[in-house]
Amino acid sequence: MTTNNPRALSVFESLESEVRSYCRSWPAVFDRAQGARLTDEDGHSYLDFFAGAGSLNYGHNNPVLKRALIDYIERDGITHGLDMATTAKRAFLETFENVILRPRDLPYKVMFPGPTGTNAVESALKLARKVKGRESVVSFTNAFHGMSLGSLAVTGNAFKRAGAGIPLVHGTPMPFDNYFDGQVPDFLWFERLLEDQGSGLNKPAAVIVETVQGEGGINVARAEWLRALQELCHRQDMLLIVDDIQMGCGRTGGFFSFEEAGIVPDIVTLSKSISGYGLPMSLCLFKGELDVWEPGEHNGTFRGNNPAFVTAAATLDAYWADGQMEKQTLARGEQVEQALLAIGEEHPEAGTQIRGRGLVWGMKFADPARATTVCGRAFELGLLVETSGPESEVVKVLPPLTVSSAELDEGLQVLAKAVRDTA
C-alpha cells in the first residue's frame, strides 16, 4: 500500500532534513487516525502496531480523551503555563495521586521537567548527581534513554552515540540481565568493580535501567534480577532510576513496569503515554527526601502543557480507576505471545526468538536483515510494525492497549503472512 500520487512525498524529500527515518519505512502520507488504525490521503487503511513508539497506548483520537480536550479548549482553558498553578495541573496532580500513587503506596514527589522523555531523563541524572555529589552513572548494555547528550551518555547504541559529535562521559555500561546467556552470576562484574579500589570505576551516583529494553531489542529483565539490582544500589549507596518512558503507563500490565518485581525505585521517569493523547508531556518522580532542587534550578518553557494535563487526568479516570486495563493488557499479551510462537514454529528456518511482557513483544530473527524485510512486507499488507535491537534484528509488536481482540488477531495474521512471504 504505497501512495498512488508521485508528488505526494516530494516536499518531504526536497525540503525536510535527511535525518527523517520512519517515513522512509512507511512511504505514505497519513491523513486521519482513529483507535488502532491510520488512513493515508489515498484512502488506504493501516493497522497500527507501532502506537507512536508507545505514546499512543490508548489509540489515536480516543473519543473520551478527545471530548475532554475539546471541552477544555472551547472554554478557553490555559494552554501554556510554564510552572504556574492552573486548574488543569491541579486536577492532574490530584488524580495522579489518588489513582496511581496512593493505591500503590508510592512516596513520590512530581516534577514537570519538560515535554519529552529525554527531558525527564536529563532531570533524573542531574538530580541524582546533585543528591550524591558524584558524577558517574551506571547504565546497561543495549539501553536507550534519549538523544540529548546526558541521555546519550547512558545509551548503548553505537550509531546513536556517534551522532553526539563529542565524547560522551560520566556513564559506565554494565551487563543487562542475561547478557552472558546465564553463564555469569548476576552483577558479578559490577560488584567486583565497586569493591576493587584499583578498578578505575568512580563511585556512581546512580544506576539507570529499563525493566524491558524497547529500542534495545525487547530484552526483558527478570523480577529477581531487578530486586537484586535494587538491593545492590541500597548496599552501595547508589540511587536506582527506572526509565519507564516506553514501558510505563500500562504497557507491561501494571501502570508502572516495575510493579511486578515489587521494587520502589528512588527516581522514575515517565513520558510518551502519560498524556494519554500523544501530547508532549513528561514527569520525573522521586522520593520526597531527594527533593533538593532550588527554585528554577531545572526548568523548561514547555513544561506546562496544560492540554496534556487535561487528557492525562481523563486517561487516569477512564482507564486506571478500576483495574480492568491491566487485566485486558495481560490477556491481549497472551494472545500476541501465542501467535508469535506459532509463526516461529511455522518457520524454523528463521531461528526466531520470542520475548516480551504485557503488550510489548519482539520476534528476533537469526538473520537481522529478515526483520527489516518482514516489516517492509507488513507495510505493503497494511500493518505498521518497526524493528528494534542493535542490528534491527527484532520485529517489535507495540499495539495500542485499547486494541480489540479482533484487531489484534487481524494484525497478527498480517504479520504471519509477511513472514511467510519473505521466507
mmCIF file of N, CA and C in Angstrom, residues 217-322:
data_model
loop_
_atom_site.group_PDB
_atom_site.id
_atom_site.type_symbol
_atom_site.label_atom_id
_atom_site.label_comp_id
_atom_site.label_asym_id
_atom_site.label_seq_id
_atom_site.Cartn_x
_atom_site.Cartn_y
_atom_site.Cartn_z
ATOM 1 N N GLY A 217 15.867 -4.120 21.814
ATOM 2 C CA GLY A 217 15.534 -5.431 21.268
ATOM 3 C C GLY A 217 14.523 -6.219 22.061
ATOM 4 N N ILE A 218 13.723 -5.570 22.889
ATOM 5 C CA ILE A 218 12.722 -6.225 23.757
ATOM 6 C C ILE A 218 13.425 -7.241 24.659
ATOM 7 N N ASN A 219 14.381 -6.740 25.397
ATOM 8 C CA ASN A 219 15.100 -7.551 26.389
ATOM 9 C C ASN A 219 14.410 -7.367 27.736
ATOM 10 N N VAL A 220 13.904 -8.456 28.294
ATOM 11 C CA VAL A 220 13.068 -8.410 29.494
ATOM 12 C C VAL A 220 13.896 -8.795 30.714
ATOM 13 N N ALA A 221 13.972 -7.889 31.670
ATOM 14 C CA ALA A 221 14.673 -8.197 32.916
ATOM 15 C C ALA A 221 13.775 -9.035 33.824
ATOM 16 N N ARG A 222 14.348 -10.059 34.425
ATOM 17 C CA ARG A 222 13.598 -10.886 35.378
ATOM 18 C C ARG A 222 13.328 -10.088 36.652
ATOM 19 N N ALA A 223 12.212 -10.413 37.297
ATOM 20 C CA ALA A 223 11.860 -9.729 38.544
ATOM 21 C C ALA A 223 12.954 -9.910 39.594
ATOM 22 N N GLU A 224 13.527 -11.105 39.665
ATOM 23 C CA GLU A 224 14.564 -11.349 40.672
ATOM 24 C C GLU A 224 15.832 -10.549 40.376
ATOM 25 N N TRP A 225 16.117 -10.323 39.103
ATOM 26 C CA TRP A 225 17.272 -9.504 38.719
ATOM 27 C C TRP A 225 17.057 -8.059 39.154
ATOM 28 N N LEU A 226 15.853 -7.551 38.941
ATOM 29 C CA LEU A 226 15.547 -6.183 39.347
ATOM 30 C C LEU A 226 15.591 -6.022 40.860
ATOM 31 N N ARG A 227 15.097 -7.027 41.572
ATOM 32 C CA ARG A 227 15.159 -6.953 43.040
ATOM 33 C C ARG A 227 16.609 -6.975 43.523
ATOM 34 N N ALA A 228 17.442 -7.785 42.891
ATOM 35 C CA ALA A 228 18.857 -7.837 43.264
ATOM 36 C C ALA A 228 19.558 -6.525 42.927
ATOM 37 N N LEU A 229 19.153 -5.901 41.829
ATOM 38 C CA LEU A 229 19.733 -4.608 41.465
ATOM 39 C C LEU A 229 19.366 -3.546 42.509
ATOM 40 N N GLN A 230 18.122 -3.526 42.941
ATOM 41 C CA GLN A 230 17.721 -2.563 43.968
ATOM 42 C C GLN A 230 18.506 -2.788 45.257
ATOM 43 N N GLU A 231 18.682 -4.030 45.637
ATOM 44 C CA GLU A 231 19.416 -4.343 46.862
ATOM 45 C C GLU A 231 20.875 -3.900 46.740
ATOM 46 N N LEU A 232 21.471 -4.113 45.550
ATOM 47 C CA LEU A 232 22.844 -3.686 45.324
ATOM 48 C C LEU A 232 22.964 -2.170 45.423
ATOM 49 N N CYS A 233 22.009 -1.456 44.849
ATOM 50 C CA CYS A 233 22.038 0.007 44.922
ATOM 51 C C CYS A 233 21.940 0.492 46.364
ATOM 52 N N HIS A 234 21.060 -0.110 47.138
ATOM 53 C CA HIS A 234 20.925 0.283 48.537
ATOM 54 C C HIS A 234 22.219 0.002 49.307
ATOM 55 N N ARG A 235 22.802 -1.139 49.058
ATOM 56 C CA ARG A 235 24.013 -1.552 49.782
ATOM 57 C C ARG A 235 25.203 -0.660 49.435
ATOM 58 N N GLN A 236 25.258 -0.202 48.193
ATOM 59 C CA GLN A 236 26.405 0.574 47.733
ATOM 60 C C GLN A 236 26.125 2.084 47.698
ATOM 61 N N ASP A 237 25.021 2.527 48.301
ATOM 62 C CA ASP A 237 24.692 3.945 48.384
ATOM 63 C C ASP A 237 24.573 4.595 47.005
ATOM 64 N N MET A 238 23.865 3.910 46.102
ATOM 65 C CA MET A 238 23.580 4.450 44.777
ATOM 66 C C MET A 238 22.066 4.572 44.615
ATOM 67 N N LEU A 239 21.609 5.586 43.900
ATOM 68 C CA LEU A 239 20.189 5.730 43.629
ATOM 69 C C LEU A 239 19.795 4.837 42.454
ATOM 70 N N LEU A 240 18.591 4.295 42.508
ATOM 71 C CA LEU A 240 18.067 3.478 41.421
ATOM 72 C C LEU A 240 17.046 4.302 40.629
ATOM 73 N N ILE A 241 17.341 4.499 39.353
ATOM 74 C CA ILE A 241 16.448 5.210 38.441
ATOM 75 C C ILE A 241 15.839 4.191 37.486
ATOM 76 N N VAL A 242 14.526 4.131 37.419
ATOM 77 C CA VAL A 242 13.858 3.303 36.414
ATOM 78 C C VAL A 242 13.310 4.219 35.323
ATOM 79 N N ASP A 243 13.786 4.003 34.112
ATOM 80 C CA ASP A 243 13.292 4.715 32.940
ATOM 81 C C ASP A 243 12.056 3.974 32.446
ATOM 82 N N ASP A 244 10.886 4.524 32.744
ATOM 83 C CA ASP A 244 9.613 3.899 32.377
ATOM 84 C C ASP A 244 8.915 4.683 31.265
ATOM 85 N N ILE A 245 9.719 5.320 30.425
ATOM 86 C CA ILE A 245 9.158 6.207 29.409
ATOM 87 C C ILE A 245 8.347 5.431 28.380
ATOM 88 N N GLN A 246 8.856 4.293 27.907
ATOM 89 C CA GLN A 246 8.099 3.497 26.945
ATOM 90 C C GLN A 246 7.330 2.365 27.610
ATOM 91 N N MET A 247 7.845 1.816 28.678
ATOM 92 C CA MET A 247 7.219 0.638 29.289
ATOM 93 C C MET A 247 6.264 0.972 30.421
ATOM 94 N N GLY A 248 6.193 2.252 30.819
ATOM 95 C CA GLY A 248 5.239 2.656 31.833
ATOM 96 C C GLY A 248 3.869 2.938 31.240
ATOM 97 N N CYS A 249 2.986 3.491 32.062
ATOM 98 C CA CYS A 249 1.612 3.809 31.639
ATOM 99 C C CYS A 249 0.893 2.572 31.112
ATOM 100 N N GLY A 250 1.173 1.429 31.739
ATOM 101 C CA GLY A 250 0.405 0.216 31.471
ATOM 102 C C GLY A 250 0.923 -0.690 30.389
ATOM 103 N N ARG A 251 2.013 -0.353 29.731
ATOM 104 C CA ARG A 251 2.474 -1.147 28.595
ATOM 105 C C ARG A 251 2.758 -2.607 28.958
ATOM 106 N N THR A 252 3.286 -2.857 30.138
ATOM 107 C CA THR A 252 3.624 -4.234 30.520
ATOM 108 C C THR A 252 2.545 -4.891 31.385
ATOM 109 N N GLY A 253 1.473 -4.167 31.671
ATOM 110 C CA GLY A 253 0.397 -4.695 32.510
ATOM 111 C C GLY A 253 0.056 -3.716 33.610
ATOM 112 N N GLY A 254 0.866 -3.675 34.666
ATOM 113 C CA GLY A 254 0.683 -2.674 35.712
ATOM 114 C C GLY A 254 0.997 -1.292 35.191
ATOM 115 N N PHE A 255 0.523 -0.264 35.902
ATOM 116 C CA PHE A 255 0.777 1.090 35.424
ATOM 117 C C PHE A 255 2.271 1.344 35.298
ATOM 118 N N PHE A 256 3.036 0.953 36.316
ATOM 119 C CA PHE A 256 4.496 1.022 36.243
ATOM 120 C C PHE A 256 5.043 -0.367 35.922
ATOM 121 N N SER A 257 6.060 -0.414 35.092
ATOM 122 C CA SER A 257 6.596 -1.719 34.684
ATOM 123 C C SER A 257 7.333 -2.433 35.810
ATOM 124 N N PHE A 258 7.724 -1.690 36.858
ATOM 125 C CA PHE A 258 8.489 -2.302 37.950
ATOM 126 C C PHE A 258 7.594 -2.902 39.037
ATOM 127 N N GLU A 259 6.283 -2.735 38.910
ATOM 128 C CA GLU A 259 5.379 -3.237 39.947
ATOM 129 C C GLU A 259 5.503 -4.740 40.136
ATOM 130 N N GLU A 260 5.617 -5.468 39.036
ATOM 131 C CA GLU A 260 5.691 -6.930 39.112
ATOM 132 C C GLU A 260 6.859 -7.390 39.987
ATOM 133 N N ALA A 261 7.975 -6.644 39.951
ATOM 134 C CA ALA A 261 9.164 -7.024 40.714
ATOM 135 C C ALA A 261 9.058 -6.634 42.178
ATOM 136 N N GLY A 262 8.077 -5.798 42.522
ATOM 137 C CA GLY A 262 7.910 -5.393 43.912
ATOM 138 C C GLY A 262 8.977 -4.441 44.399
ATOM 139 N N ILE A 263 9.578 -3.674 43.496
ATOM 140 C CA ILE A 263 10.603 -2.718 43.901
ATOM 141 C C ILE A 263 10.022 -1.316 43.929
ATOM 142 N N VAL A 264 10.719 -0.410 44.616
ATOM 143 C CA VAL A 264 10.331 1.003 44.661
ATOM 144 C C VAL A 264 11.570 1.819 44.296
ATOM 145 N N PRO A 265 11.719 2.173 43.024
ATOM 146 C CA PRO A 265 12.886 2.955 42.605
ATOM 147 C C PRO A 265 12.944 4.295 43.324
ATOM 148 N N ASP A 266 14.152 4.842 43.406
ATOM 149 C CA ASP A 266 14.309 6.168 44.005
ATOM 150 C C ASP A 266 13.780 7.252 43.081
ATOM 151 N N ILE A 267 13.982 7.050 41.773
ATOM 152 C CA ILE A 267 13.563 8.015 40.763
ATOM 153 C C ILE A 267 12.926 7.243 39.605
ATOM 154 N N VAL A 268 11.857 7.796 39.031
ATOM 155 C CA VAL A 268 11.171 7.170 37.896
ATOM 156 C C VAL A 268 10.918 8.244 36.842
ATOM 157 N N THR A 269 11.189 7.920 35.588
ATOM 158 C CA THR A 269 10.867 8.839 34.508
ATOM 159 C C THR A 269 9.692 8.296 33.702
ATOM 160 N N LEU A 270 8.760 9.191 33.363
ATOM 161 C CA LEU A 270 7.602 8.860 32.543
ATOM 162 C C LEU A 270 7.473 9.882 31.419
ATOM 163 N N SER A 271 7.013 9.440 30.273
ATOM 164 C CA SER A 271 6.667 10.354 29.188
ATOM 165 C C SER A 271 5.747 9.598 28.235
ATOM 166 N N LYS A 272 5.937 9.745 26.939
ATOM 167 C CA LYS A 272 5.166 9.061 25.899
ATOM 168 C C LYS A 272 3.673 9.044 26.203
ATOM 169 N N SER A 273 3.148 8.005 26.863
ATOM 170 C CA SER A 273 1.696 7.891 27.028
ATOM 171 C C SER A 273 1.153 8.482 28.324
ATOM 172 N N ILE A 274 1.958 9.260 29.061
ATOM 173 C CA ILE A 274 1.415 9.829 30.284
ATOM 174 C C ILE A 274 0.323 10.859 29.967
ATOM 175 N N SER A 275 0.405 11.545 28.823
ATOM 176 C CA SER A 275 -0.661 12.477 28.456
ATOM 177 C C SER A 275 -1.887 11.743 27.931
ATOM 178 N N GLY A 276 -1.710 10.504 27.499
ATOM 179 C CA GLY A 276 -2.819 9.699 27.012
ATOM 180 C C GLY A 276 -3.213 9.953 25.583
ATOM 181 N N TYR A 277 -2.872 11.119 25.057
ATOM 182 C CA TYR A 277 -3.391 11.535 23.748
ATOM 183 C C TYR A 277 -2.291 11.775 22.723
ATOM 184 N N GLY A 278 -1.045 11.520 23.121
ATOM 185 C CA GLY A 278 0.071 11.812 22.240
ATOM 186 C C GLY A 278 0.568 13.239 22.343
ATOM 187 N N LEU A 279 0.072 13.989 23.337
ATOM 188 C CA LEU A 279 0.542 15.353 23.553
ATOM 189 C C LEU A 279 1.847 15.337 24.343
ATOM 190 N N PRO A 280 2.780 16.225 24.032
ATOM 191 C CA PRO A 280 4.069 16.226 24.734
ATOM 192 C C PRO A 280 3.914 16.476 26.228
ATOM 193 N N MET A 281 4.477 15.585 27.020
ATOM 194 C CA MET A 281 4.415 15.706 28.480
ATOM 195 C C MET A 281 5.362 14.675 29.077
ATOM 196 N N SER A 282 6.052 15.035 30.132
ATOM 197 C CA SER A 282 6.870 14.058 30.839
ATOM 198 C C SER A 282 6.888 14.376 32.326
ATOM 199 N N LEU A 283 7.242 13.371 33.103
ATOM 200 C CA LEU A 283 7.326 13.507 34.553
ATOM 201 C C LEU A 283 8.630 12.904 35.047
ATOM 202 N N CYS A 284 9.171 13.503 36.075
ATOM 203 C CA CYS A 284 10.242 12.875 36.844
ATOM 204 C C CYS A 284 9.708 12.724 38.263
ATOM 205 N N LEU A 285 9.602 11.492 38.724
ATOM 206 C CA LEU A 285 9.093 11.188 40.062
ATOM 207 C C LEU A 285 10.267 10.804 40.953
ATOM 208 N N PHE A 286 10.243 11.247 42.193
ATOM 209 C CA PHE A 286 11.332 10.876 43.096
ATOM 210 C C PHE A 286 10.854 10.923 44.546
ATOM 211 N N LYS A 287 11.534 10.163 45.367
ATOM 212 C CA LYS A 287 11.205 10.119 46.785
ATOM 213 C C LYS A 287 11.384 11.507 47.396
ATOM 214 N N GLY A 288 10.528 11.808 48.371
ATOM 215 C CA GLY A 288 10.484 13.155 48.933
ATOM 216 C C GLY A 288 11.804 13.665 49.451
ATOM 217 N N GLU A 289 12.606 12.783 50.054
ATOM 218 C CA GLU A 289 13.873 13.229 50.635
ATOM 219 C C GLU A 289 14.889 13.639 49.573
ATOM 220 N N LEU A 290 14.616 13.304 48.305
ATOM 221 C CA LEU A 290 15.525 13.675 47.222
ATOM 222 C C LEU A 290 15.183 15.037 46.622
ATOM 223 N N ASP A 291 14.137 15.676 47.105
ATOM 224 C CA ASP A 291 13.695 16.934 46.516
ATOM 225 C C ASP A 291 14.553 18.089 47.039
ATOM 226 N N VAL A 292 15.776 18.158 46.498
ATOM 227 C CA VAL A 292 16.747 19.156 46.954
ATOM 228 C C VAL A 292 16.925 20.283 45.940
ATOM 229 N N TRP A 293 16.035 20.369 44.970
ATOM 230 C CA TRP A 293 16.126 21.411 43.959
ATOM 231 C C TRP A 293 15.950 22.812 44.577
ATOM 232 N N GLU A 294 16.688 23.766 44.037
ATOM 233 C CA GLU A 294 16.408 25.179 44.306
ATOM 234 C C GLU A 294 15.374 25.647 43.280
ATOM 235 N N PRO A 295 14.514 26.595 43.624
ATOM 236 C CA PRO A 295 13.518 27.075 42.660
ATOM 237 C C PRO A 295 14.159 27.515 41.343
ATOM 238 N N GLY A 296 13.670 26.962 40.235
ATOM 239 C CA GLY A 296 14.168 27.315 38.911
ATOM 240 C C GLY A 296 15.479 26.675 38.525
ATOM 241 N N GLU A 297 16.021 25.789 39.361
ATOM 242 C CA GLU A 297 17.320 25.187 39.068
ATOM 243 C C GLU A 297 17.263 24.267 37.850
ATOM 244 N N HIS A 298 16.118 23.704 37.602
ATOM 245 C CA HIS A 298 15.881 22.966 36.357
ATOM 246 C C HIS A 298 14.525 23.416 35.838
ATOM 247 N N ASN A 299 14.471 23.864 34.591
ATOM 248 C CA ASN A 299 13.198 24.355 34.086
ATOM 249 C C ASN A 299 13.078 24.094 32.594
ATOM 250 N N GLY A 300 12.065 24.648 31.978
ATOM 251 C CA GLY A 300 11.837 24.473 30.551
ATOM 252 C C GLY A 300 10.570 25.205 30.149
ATOM 253 N N THR A 301 10.604 25.849 28.995
ATOM 254 C CA THR A 301 9.492 26.696 28.565
ATOM 255 C C THR A 301 8.185 25.923 28.433
ATOM 256 N N PHE A 302 8.259 24.689 27.952
ATOM 257 C CA PHE A 302 7.041 23.937 27.651
ATOM 258 C C PHE A 302 6.734 22.837 28.679
ATOM 259 N N ARG A 303 7.171 23.048 29.913
ATOM 260 C CA ARG A 303 6.856 22.049 30.933
ATOM 261 C C ARG A 303 5.430 22.201 31.457
ATOM 262 N N GLY A 304 4.746 23.260 31.053
ATOM 263 C CA GLY A 304 3.371 23.476 31.490
ATOM 264 C C GLY A 304 2.393 23.323 30.343
ATOM 265 N N ASN A 305 2.371 22.160 29.708
ATOM 266 C CA ASN A 305 1.455 21.900 28.592
ATOM 267 C C ASN A 305 0.097 21.495 29.170
ATOM 268 N N ASN A 306 -0.744 22.475 29.436
ATOM 269 C CA ASN A 306 -1.999 22.226 30.138
ATOM 270 C C ASN A 306 -2.985 21.327 29.396
ATOM 271 N N PRO A 307 -3.102 21.404 28.064
ATOM 272 C CA PRO A 307 -3.962 20.425 27.383
ATOM 273 C C PRO A 307 -3.529 18.987 27.642
ATOM 274 N N ALA A 308 -2.226 18.751 27.801
ATOM 275 C CA ALA A 308 -1.744 17.411 28.137
ATOM 276 C C ALA A 308 -2.161 17.016 29.550
ATOM 277 N N PHE A 309 -2.174 17.981 30.476
ATOM 278 C CA PHE A 309 -2.652 17.675 31.831
ATOM 279 C C PHE A 309 -4.114 17.249 31.796
ATOM 280 N N VAL A 310 -4.896 17.889 30.933
ATOM 281 C CA VAL A 310 -6.324 17.576 30.828
ATOM 282 C C VAL A 310 -6.534 16.149 30.332
ATOM 283 N N THR A 311 -5.860 15.782 29.254
ATOM 284 C CA THR A 311 -6.038 14.425 28.714
ATOM 285 C C THR A 311 -5.409 13.385 29.633
ATOM 286 N N ALA A 312 -4.335 13.749 30.322
ATOM 287 C CA ALA A 312 -3.713 12.813 31.261
ATOM 288 C C ALA A 312 -4.662 12.473 32.402
ATOM 289 N N ALA A 313 -5.297 13.489 32.975
ATOM 290 C CA ALA A 313 -6.250 13.246 34.064
ATOM 291 C C ALA A 313 -7.437 12.425 33.580
ATOM 292 N N ALA A 314 -7.938 12.733 32.378
ATOM 293 C CA ALA A 314 -9.058 11.982 31.819
ATOM 294 C C ALA A 314 -8.675 10.523 31.574
ATOM 295 N N THR A 315 -7.435 10.295 31.146
ATOM 296 C CA THR A 315 -6.944 8.933 30.921
ATOM 297 C C THR A 315 -6.940 8.128 32.209
ATOM 298 N N LEU A 316 -6.421 8.719 33.275
ATOM 299 C CA LEU A 316 -6.345 8.010 34.556
ATOM 300 C C LEU A 316 -7.735 7.664 35.069
ATOM 301 N N ASP A 317 -8.655 8.618 34.962
ATOM 302 C CA ASP A 317 -10.035 8.371 35.407
ATOM 303 C C ASP A 317 -10.703 7.274 34.577
ATOM 304 N N ALA A 318 -10.472 7.308 33.271
ATOM 305 C CA ALA A 318 -11.180 6.393 32.377
ATOM 306 C C ALA A 318 -10.604 4.983 32.390
ATOM 307 N N TYR A 319 -9.261 4.854 32.564
ATOM 308 C CA TYR A 319 -8.640 3.542 32.344
ATOM 309 C C TYR A 319 -7.931 2.952 33.558
ATOM 310 N N TRP A 320 -7.693 3.735 34.604
ATOM 311 C CA TRP A 320 -6.893 3.213 35.711
ATOM 312 C C TRP A 320 -7.584 3.246 37.067
ATOM 313 N N ALA A 321 -8.843 3.618 37.105
ATOM 314 C CA ALA A 321 -9.543 3.696 38.387
ATOM 315 C C ALA A 321 -10.107 2.361 38.844
ATOM 316 N N ASP A 322 -10.248 1.404 37.916
ATOM 317 C CA ASP A 322 -10.925 0.155 38.291
ATOM 318 C C ASP A 322 -10.100 -1.117 38.095
#
